Amino acid sequence: MEAEALTTIETELAGEIAGCDTLASLDDVRVRALGKKGRISGLMQQLGSMAPDERKAFGQAVNALKTQISGKLDTRRGELTAKELANRLATERADITLPVRLGPLSEGRIHPVSQVFDEISEIFADMGFAIAEGPDIETDDYNFERLNIPSDHPARQEHDTFYLSGSLPSDDVGDGMRKVLRTHTSPVQIRTMLNQKPPIRVIAPGRVYRSDSDQTHTPMFHQIEGLVIDEVTHLGHLKWCLEEFCKAFFEVDEVKMRFRASHFPFTEPSMEVDVDAAAIGKPGQWLEILGSGMVHPKVIANCGLDPEKYQGFAFGVGLDRLTMLKYGIPDLRDMFSADLRWMKHYGFLPMDMPTLARGMSS
Ligand code: PHE
């Protein structure tokens, strides 16, 4: 093989490289030149059949050729990459001000109860409340006893409690250790006071259970508990807080409310709260939405806090009722029927998170 022949190969390959318009065709040239069966690799194989002095000079020449061609390939690859990028930038314009395209996500919906959970959390978070949680399976002690509902208390009957097997009132289990499906979110009050030092400001959303089922009752439903404990909070704060909540929730400037004297063993005094349904276009009709009151000193003492020092309020909101009110849902039972047609109609888009600034339910 002559030096001349090498020059010819170089010229040819350089021509091919310069003629490449795409990265793919450039890679073809690379394979044909430097690949295992490429032209330059082929030259290398001839070395074995050469005389030693010839071999040295030829080897150097082929290596130089190889370096040359590699360099040219790299340069051309750089040019083509830049060209392709410029091309893509020119053709694939992304308008980042367009709304998010949901794709398959647009099929899914947030259940109205979850939406209302989120709305209420947003409202109370803004007032400085944290979120607390408790288990669905509670002890008799937390669900009743420490909330000042002893086992002979008539309020127990009202609660239509589901007892876990081996935990029936007649079974011989240790006092207070009976397991129940919580009948309200109020046991989270106990858990919070046992685990945190005042000042306390929490809300606790969750599922609750009662053995009751008809047109307006389902065996499982949802509540949000609220608890504030410190050294100064009084009934006026409770009223203000609930009023602010209702205005934000119903997205109105003015909401007519009625505080009715009531009774719960764990609050004293106790009040049930009704709102004028004008908020949902039915003026003059009172709708009960929650139970509330000042936390009973006995409950505070039952959690190891000094009732002479600490005081505060609690409330429990029936979430399903509130959801039906706000979103005009006629039948409670449909809420838990897992019917996709119902979800499509009443559900919310996953990306539409409720915020105070942008609106709760837009
Ligand atoms: N736990 C009560 C219920 O389920 C509601 C409530 C909570 C009342 C907190 C007062 C204070 O009916």
GROMACS .gro file of C-alpha atoms and ligand atoms in nm:
model
  374
    1MET     CA    1   0.000   0.000   0.000
    2GLU     CA    2   0.144   0.332  -0.101
    3ALA     CA    3   0.137   0.661   0.083
    4GLU     CA    4  -0.055   0.791  -0.214
    5ALA     CA    5  -0.331   0.537  -0.161
    6LEU     CA    6  -0.363   0.657   0.197
    7THR     CA    7  -0.400   1.012   0.072
    8THR     CA    8  -0.676   0.899  -0.162
    9ILE     CA    9  -0.858   0.727   0.124
   10GLU     CA   10  -0.823   1.040   0.333
   11THR     CA   11  -0.960   1.262   0.058
   12GLU     CA   12  -1.251   1.030  -0.007
   13LEU     CA   13  -1.346   0.997   0.359
   14ALA     CA   14  -1.308   1.370   0.419
   15GLY     CA   15  -1.544   1.427   0.126
   16GLU     CA   16  -1.797   1.184   0.263
   17ILE     CA   17  -1.782   1.347   0.607
   18ALA     CA   18  -1.830   1.693   0.468
   19GLY     CA   19  -2.123   1.566   0.262
   20CYS     CA   20  -2.312   1.430   0.563
   21ASP     CA   21  -2.631   1.621   0.651
   22THR     CA   22  -2.750   1.423   0.947
   23LEU     CA   23  -2.598   1.263   1.255
   24ALA     CA   24  -2.725   0.924   1.135
   25SER     CA   25  -2.546   0.940   0.800
   26LEU     CA   26  -2.233   1.068   0.974
   27ASP     CA   27  -2.239   0.763   1.195
   28ASP     CA   28  -2.260   0.541   0.886
   29VAL     CA   29  -1.941   0.701   0.757
   30ARG     CA   30  -1.775   0.648   1.094
   31VAL     CA   31  -1.859   0.278   1.086
   32ARG     CA   32  -1.735   0.239   0.729
   33ALA     CA   33  -1.405   0.411   0.816
   34LEU     CA   34  -1.322   0.316   1.174
   35GLY     CA   35  -1.560   0.028   1.251
   36LYS     CA   36  -1.430  -0.328   1.297
   37LYS     CA   37  -1.468  -0.396   0.926
   38GLY     CA   38  -1.402  -0.037   0.822
   39ARG     CA   39  -1.146   0.080   0.565
   40ILE     CA   40  -0.891   0.208   0.816
   41SER     CA   41  -0.920  -0.102   1.035
   42GLY     CA   42  -0.864  -0.304   0.717
   43LEU     CA   43  -0.534  -0.119   0.658
   44MET     CA   44  -0.422  -0.210   1.007
   45GLN     CA   45  -0.471  -0.578   0.933
   46GLN     CA   46  -0.225  -0.557   0.645
   47LEU     CA   47   0.054  -0.478   0.894
   48GLY     CA   48   0.099  -0.845   0.980
   49SER     CA   49   0.217  -0.937   0.630
   50MET     CA   50   0.478  -0.658   0.600
   51ALA     CA   51   0.853  -0.647   0.650
   52PRO     CA   52   0.948  -0.489   0.986
   53ASP     CA   53   1.087  -0.157   0.851
   54GLU     CA   54   0.798  -0.116   0.610
   55ARG     CA   55   0.556  -0.201   0.890
   56LYS     CA   56   0.680   0.080   1.114
   57ALA     CA   57   0.642   0.356   0.857
   58PHE     CA   58   0.308   0.225   0.734
   59GLY     CA   59   0.175   0.185   1.089
   60GLN     CA   60   0.258   0.545   1.169
   61ALA     CA   61   0.095   0.667   0.849
   62VAL     CA   62  -0.224   0.469   0.915
   63ASN     CA   63  -0.238   0.595   1.275
   64ALA     CA   64  -0.199   0.951   1.153
   65LEU     CA   65  -0.482   0.890   0.906
   66LYS     CA   66  -0.697   0.748   1.180
   67THR     CA   67  -0.638   1.054   1.400
   68GLN     CA   68  -0.714   1.285   1.107
   69ILE     CA   69  -1.042   1.115   1.026
   70SER     CA   70  -1.150   1.091   1.393
   71GLY     CA   71  -1.088   1.462   1.428
   72LYS     CA   72  -1.292   1.541   1.117
   73LEU     CA   73  -1.576   1.318   1.238
   74ASP     CA   74  -1.580   1.495   1.578
   75THR     CA   75  -1.586   1.838   1.420
   76ARG     CA   76  -1.866   1.745   1.180
   77ARG     CA   77  -2.063   1.581   1.465
   78GLY     CA   78  -2.036   1.905   1.663
   79GLU     CA   79  -2.164   2.105   1.366
   80LEU     CA   80  -2.454   1.871   1.298
   81THR     CA   81  -2.559   1.852   1.665
   82ALA     CA   82  -2.571   2.230   1.683
   83LYS     CA   83  -2.764   2.240   1.357
   84GLU     CA   84  -3.021   1.985   1.477
   85LEU     CA   85  -3.067   2.169   1.807
   86ALA     CA   86  -3.117   2.500   1.626
   87ASN     CA   87  -3.367   2.324   1.403
   88ARG     CA   88  -3.564   2.184   1.698
   89LEU     CA   89  -3.563   2.517   1.880
   90ALA     CA   90  -3.702   2.681   1.570
   91THR     CA   91  -3.975   2.424   1.505
   92GLU     CA   92  -4.074   2.289   1.851
   93ARG     CA   93  -4.198   2.602   2.021
   94ALA     CA   94  -4.349   2.549   2.371
   95ASP     CA   95  -4.597   2.811   2.488
   96ILE     CA   96  -4.561   2.775   2.864
   97THR     CA   97  -4.855   3.008   2.924
   98LEU     CA   98  -5.098   2.748   2.786
   99PRO     CA   99  -5.305   2.556   3.044
  100VAL     CA  100  -5.175   2.213   3.145
  101ARG     CA  101  -5.286   1.938   2.909
  102LEU     CA  102  -5.417   1.667   3.139
  103GLY     CA  103  -5.419   1.367   2.908
  104PRO     CA  104  -5.541   1.056   3.094
  105LEU     CA  105  -5.547   1.263   3.415
  106SER     CA  106  -5.853   1.442   3.281
  107GLU     CA  107  -6.052   1.122   3.327
  108GLY     CA  108  -6.002   1.112   3.703
  109ARG     CA  109  -6.199   1.318   3.952
  110ILE     CA  110  -6.154   1.427   4.312
  111HIS     CA  111  -6.451   1.317   4.524
  112PRO     CA  112  -6.653   1.616   4.653
  113VAL     CA  113  -6.586   1.505   5.012
  114SER     CA  114  -6.210   1.508   4.947
  115GLN     CA  115  -6.248   1.847   4.783
  116VAL     CA  116  -6.429   1.983   5.090
  117PHE     CA  117  -6.160   1.829   5.316
  118ASP     CA  118  -5.904   2.026   5.117
  119GLU     CA  119  -6.110   2.345   5.123
  120ILE     CA  120  -6.160   2.333   5.499
  121SER     CA  121  -5.794   2.248   5.562
  122GLU     CA  122  -5.694   2.549   5.353
  123ILE     CA  123  -5.925   2.780   5.551
  124PHE     CA  124  -5.808   2.662   5.894
  125ALA     CA  125  -5.442   2.645   5.789
  126ASP     CA  126  -5.474   3.014   5.709
  127MET     CA  127  -5.595   3.072   6.067
  128GLY     CA  128  -5.290   2.891   6.206
  129PHE     CA  129  -5.437   2.545   6.268
  130ALA     CA  130  -5.232   2.230   6.214
  131ILE     CA  131  -5.378   1.899   6.093
  132ALA     CA  132  -5.404   1.617   6.348
  133GLU     CA  133  -5.496   1.255   6.285
  134GLY     CA  134  -5.617   0.953   6.475
  135PRO     CA  135  -5.699   0.591   6.387
  136ASP     CA  136  -6.042   0.470   6.277
  137ILE     CA  137  -6.024   0.191   6.536
  138GLU     CA  138  -6.026   0.355   6.878
  139THR     CA  139  -6.033   0.240   7.235
  140ASP     CA  140  -6.348   0.286   7.437
  141ASP     CA  141  -6.131   0.501   7.660
  142TYR     CA  142  -6.051   0.764   7.396
  143ASN     CA  143  -6.379   0.749   7.208
  144PHE     CA  144  -6.596   0.778   7.523
  145GLU     CA  145  -6.445   0.755   7.869
  146ARG     CA  146  -6.200   1.045   7.859
  147LEU     CA  147  -6.454   1.256   7.672
  148ASN     CA  148  -6.667   1.239   7.984
  149ILE     CA  149  -6.902   0.974   7.843
  150PRO     CA  150  -6.893   0.696   8.108
  151SER     CA  151  -7.035   0.354   8.018
  152ASP     CA  152  -7.375   0.422   8.178
  153HIS     CA  153  -7.415   0.755   7.998
  154PRO     CA  154  -7.723   0.784   7.774
  155ALA     CA  155  -7.511   0.947   7.500
  156ARG     CA  156  -7.363   0.603   7.434
  157GLN     CA  157  -7.694   0.483   7.297
  158GLU     CA  158  -7.711   0.777   7.059
  159HIS     CA  159  -7.379   0.679   6.914
  160ASP     CA  160  -7.490   0.338   6.778
  161THR     CA  161  -7.140   0.210   6.825
  162PHE     CA  162  -6.976  -0.066   6.621
  163TYR     CA  163  -6.780  -0.275   6.870
  164LEU     CA  164  -6.498  -0.491   6.738
  165SER     CA  165  -6.540  -0.865   6.792
  166GLY     CA  166  -6.440  -0.972   7.140
  167SER     CA  167  -6.509  -0.616   7.247
  168LEU     CA  168  -6.886  -0.616   7.298
  169PRO     CA  169  -7.006  -0.433   7.609
  170SER     CA  170  -7.095  -0.775   7.753
  171ASP     CA  171  -6.749  -0.922   7.683
  172ASP     CA  172  -6.508  -0.931   7.970
  173VAL     CA  173  -6.233  -0.699   7.848
  174GLY     CA  174  -6.048  -0.448   8.062
  175ASP     CA  175  -6.234  -0.124   8.124
  176GLY     CA  176  -6.165   0.127   7.852
  177MET     CA  177  -5.966  -0.124   7.644
  178ARG     CA  178  -6.266  -0.225   7.435
  179LYS     CA  179  -6.209  -0.153   7.065
  180VAL     CA  180  -6.465   0.044   6.867
  181LEU     CA  181  -6.488   0.205   6.526
  182ARG     CA  182  -6.470   0.568   6.631
  183THR     CA  183  -6.817   0.723   6.640
  184HIS     CA  184  -6.682   1.078   6.602
  185THR     CA  185  -6.349   1.256   6.549
  186SER     CA  186  -6.351   1.383   6.909
  187PRO     CA  187  -6.102   1.114   7.030
  188VAL     CA  188  -5.842   1.308   6.829
  189GLN     CA  189  -5.894   1.587   7.086
  190ILE     CA  190  -5.776   1.344   7.354
  191ARG     CA  191  -5.480   1.219   7.150
  192THR     CA  192  -5.372   1.575   7.078
  193MET     CA  193  -5.397   1.696   7.439
  194LEU     CA  194  -5.208   1.388   7.560
  195ASN     CA  195  -4.928   1.444   7.310
  196GLN     CA  196  -4.890   1.820   7.276
  197LYS     CA  197  -4.839   2.108   7.512
  198PRO     CA  198  -5.077   2.406   7.484
  199PRO     CA  199  -5.121   2.634   7.299
  200ILE     CA  200  -5.298   2.383   7.073
  201ARG     CA  201  -5.471   2.465   6.746
  202VAL     CA  202  -5.563   2.164   6.535
  203ILE     CA  203  -5.827   2.034   6.302
  204ALA     CA  204  -5.871   1.661   6.249
  205PRO     CA  205  -6.056   1.532   5.944
  206GLY     CA  206  -6.157   1.169   5.919
  207ARG     CA  207  -6.403   0.886   5.874
  208VAL     CA  208  -6.641   0.800   6.155
  209TYR     CA  209  -6.884   0.510   6.194
  210ARG     CA  210  -7.226   0.450   6.343
  211SER     CA  211  -7.457   0.156   6.307
  212ASP     CA  212  -7.726   0.363   6.140
  213SER     CA  213  -7.847   0.358   5.783
  214ASP     CA  214  -8.138   0.525   5.607
  215GLN     CA  215  -8.197   0.803   5.356
  216THR     CA  216  -8.002   1.060   5.556
  217HIS     CA  217  -7.758   0.834   5.742
  218THR     CA  218  -7.480   0.606   5.621
  219PRO     CA  219  -7.283   0.370   5.849
  220MET     CA  220  -6.963   0.555   5.755
  221PHE     CA  221  -6.947   0.931   5.724
  222HIS     CA  222  -6.698   1.214   5.763
  223GLN     CA  223  -6.629   1.476   6.026
  224ILE     CA  224  -6.378   1.750   6.091
  225GLU     CA  225  -6.288   1.811   6.451
  226GLY     CA  226  -6.145   2.141   6.569
  227LEU     CA  227  -5.962   2.201   6.897
  228VAL     CA  228  -5.809   2.513   7.049
  229ILE     CA  229  -5.652   2.498   7.396
  230ASP     CA  230  -5.456   2.777   7.564
  231GLU     CA  231  -5.491   3.003   7.869
  232VAL     CA  232  -5.716   3.274   7.726
  233THR     CA  233  -5.946   3.145   7.452
  234HIS     CA  234  -6.315   3.208   7.525
  235LEU     CA  235  -6.657   3.165   7.366
  236GLY     CA  236  -6.620   3.487   7.165
  237HIS     CA  237  -6.319   3.337   6.988
  238LEU     CA  238  -6.522   3.026   6.907
  239LYS     CA  239  -6.800   3.231   6.749
  240TRP     CA  240  -6.559   3.446   6.551
  241CYS     CA  241  -6.367   3.146   6.429
  242LEU     CA  242  -6.676   2.960   6.309
  243GLU     CA  243  -6.814   3.273   6.143
  244GLU     CA  244  -6.491   3.329   5.954
  245PHE     CA  245  -6.492   2.965   5.855
  246CYS     CA  246  -6.849   2.981   5.719
  247LYS     CA  247  -6.784   3.297   5.519
  248ALA     CA  248  -6.472   3.151   5.361
  249PHE     CA  249  -6.634   2.814   5.300
  250PHE     CA  250  -6.953   2.942   5.138
  251GLU     CA  251  -6.750   3.212   4.960
  252VAL     CA  252  -6.974   3.499   5.074
  253ASP     CA  253  -6.907   3.825   5.262
  254GLU     CA  254  -7.194   3.783   5.503
  255VAL     CA  255  -7.343   3.470   5.649
  256LYS     CA  256  -7.633   3.457   5.897
  257MET     CA  257  -7.566   3.211   6.176
  258ARG     CA  258  -7.759   3.086   6.475
  259PHE     CA  259  -7.592   2.946   6.787
  260ARG     CA  260  -7.836   2.715   6.964
  261ALA     CA  261  -7.780   2.594   7.320
  262SER     CA  262  -7.723   2.219   7.312
  263HIS     CA  263  -7.559   1.942   7.511
  264PHE     CA  264  -7.246   1.734   7.464
  265PRO     CA  265  -7.081   1.559   7.761
  266PHE     CA  266  -6.736   1.689   7.656
  267THR     CA  267  -6.822   2.060   7.620
  268GLU     CA  268  -6.975   2.311   7.859
  269PRO     CA  269  -7.148   2.525   7.748
  270SER     CA  270  -7.238   2.351   7.421
  271MET     CA  271  -7.385   2.499   7.107
  272GLU     CA  272  -7.512   2.368   6.781
  273VAL     CA  273  -7.464   2.599   6.487
  274ASP     CA  274  -7.713   2.657   6.208
  275VAL     CA  275  -7.655   2.866   5.896
  276ASP     CA  276  -7.916   3.051   5.699
  277ALA     CA  277  -7.931   2.866   5.372
  278ALA     CA  278  -7.927   3.200   5.187
  279ALA     CA  279  -7.563   3.112   5.132
  280ILE     CA  280  -7.686   2.841   4.897
  281GLY     CA  281  -7.984   3.029   4.763
  282LYS     CA  282  -8.251   2.918   5.013
  283PRO     CA  283  -8.299   3.221   5.243
  284GLY     CA  284  -8.493   3.174   5.564
  285GLN     CA  285  -8.415   2.803   5.597
  286TRP     CA  286  -8.188   2.711   5.891
  287LEU     CA  287  -7.946   2.423   5.839
  288GLU     CA  288  -7.754   2.259   6.121
  289ILE     CA  289  -7.388   2.216   6.029
  290LEU     CA  290  -7.189   2.151   6.344
  291GLY     CA  291  -7.167   2.091   6.718
  292SER     CA  292  -6.934   2.296   6.936
  293GLY     CA  293  -6.859   2.427   7.282
  294MET     CA  294  -6.597   2.513   7.542
  295VAL     CA  295  -6.395   2.201   7.625
  296HIS     CA  296  -6.525   2.053   7.952
  297PRO     CA  297  -6.281   2.096   8.244
  298LYS     CA  298  -6.311   1.723   8.314
  299VAL     CA  299  -6.188   1.642   7.962
  300ILE     CA  300  -5.892   1.875   8.008
  301ALA     CA  301  -5.811   1.707   8.340
  302ASN     CA  302  -5.854   1.361   8.182
  303CYS     CA  303  -5.567   1.450   7.949
  304GLY     CA  304  -5.334   1.548   8.232
  305LEU     CA  305  -5.373   1.924   8.189
  306ASP     CA  306  -5.472   2.166   8.464
  307PRO     CA  307  -5.828   2.290   8.394
  308GLU     CA  308  -5.767   2.589   8.625
  309LYS     CA  309  -5.498   2.701   8.386
  310TYR     CA  310  -5.607   2.580   8.045
  311GLN     CA  311  -5.928   2.636   7.852
  312GLY     CA  312  -6.047   2.643   7.495
  313PHE     CA  313  -6.307   2.532   7.246
  314ALA     CA  314  -6.386   2.237   7.024
  315PHE     CA  315  -6.617   2.177   6.733
  316GLY     CA  316  -6.721   1.889   6.512
  317VAL     CA  317  -6.844   1.948   6.159
  318GLY     CA  318  -7.044   1.694   5.961
  319LEU     CA  319  -6.857   1.701   5.634
  320ASP     CA  320  -7.096   1.513   5.412
  321ARG     CA  321  -7.388   1.739   5.498
  322LEU     CA  322  -7.172   2.044   5.430
  323THR     CA  323  -7.056   1.901   5.097
  324MET     CA  324  -7.413   1.829   4.987
  325LEU     CA  325  -7.517   2.181   5.087
  326LYS     CA  326  -7.241   2.358   4.904
  327TYR     CA  327  -7.249   2.153   4.586
  328GLY     CA  328  -7.622   2.082   4.560
  329ILE     CA  329  -7.592   1.705   4.598
  330PRO     CA  330  -7.940   1.564   4.664
  331ASP     CA  331  -7.884   1.213   4.804
  332LEU     CA  332  -7.633   1.124   5.074
  333ARG     CA  333  -7.612   0.759   4.972
  334ASP     CA  334  -7.489   0.843   4.621
  335MET     CA  335  -7.180   0.993   4.780
  336PHE     CA  336  -7.056   0.644   4.867
  337SER     CA  337  -7.190   0.442   4.574
  338ALA     CA  338  -6.862   0.461   4.376
  339ASP     CA  339  -7.058   0.535   4.058
  340LEU     CA  340  -6.824   0.681   3.797
  341ARG     CA  341  -7.106   0.868   3.623
  342TRP     CA  342  -7.183   1.042   3.952
  343MET     CA  343  -6.813   1.122   4.000
  344LYS     CA  344  -6.789   1.270   3.650
  345HIS     CA  345  -7.080   1.498   3.733
  346TYR     CA  346  -7.001   1.606   4.089
  347GLY     CA  347  -6.623   1.545   4.105
  348PHE     CA  348  -6.342   1.799   4.075
  349LEU     CA  349  -6.043   1.810   3.842
  350PRO     CA  350  -5.726   1.688   4.016
  351MET     CA  351  -5.525   1.996   3.920
  352ASP     CA  352  -5.780   2.244   4.058
  353MET     CA  353  -5.655   2.276   4.414
  354PRO     CA  354  -5.867   2.497   4.638
  355THR     CA  355  -5.684   2.806   4.761
  356LEU     CA  356  -5.809   3.109   4.951
  357ALA     CA  357  -5.647   3.342   4.701
  358ARG     CA  358  -5.784   3.183   4.384
  359GLY     CA  359  -6.118   3.063   4.514
  360MET     CA  360  -6.228   2.750   4.691
  361SER     CA  361  -6.424   2.582   4.420
  362SER     CA  362  -6.350   2.748   4.085
  363PHE     N1  363  -6.847   1.485   6.853
  363PHE     C1  364  -6.974   1.552   6.836
  363PHE     C2  365  -7.064   1.467   6.747
  363PHE     O1  366  -7.015   1.381   6.680
  363PHE     C3  367  -6.958   1.689   6.777
  363PHE     C4  368  -6.882   1.785   6.865
  363PHE     C5  369  -6.746   1.796   6.855
  363PHE     C6  370  -6.949   1.864   6.958
  363PHE     C7  371  -6.676   1.884   6.937
  363PHE     C8  372  -6.881   1.953   7.038
  363PHE     C9  373  -6.746   1.963   7.028
  363PHE     O2  374  -7.182   1.483   6.744
   0.00000   0.00000   0.00000
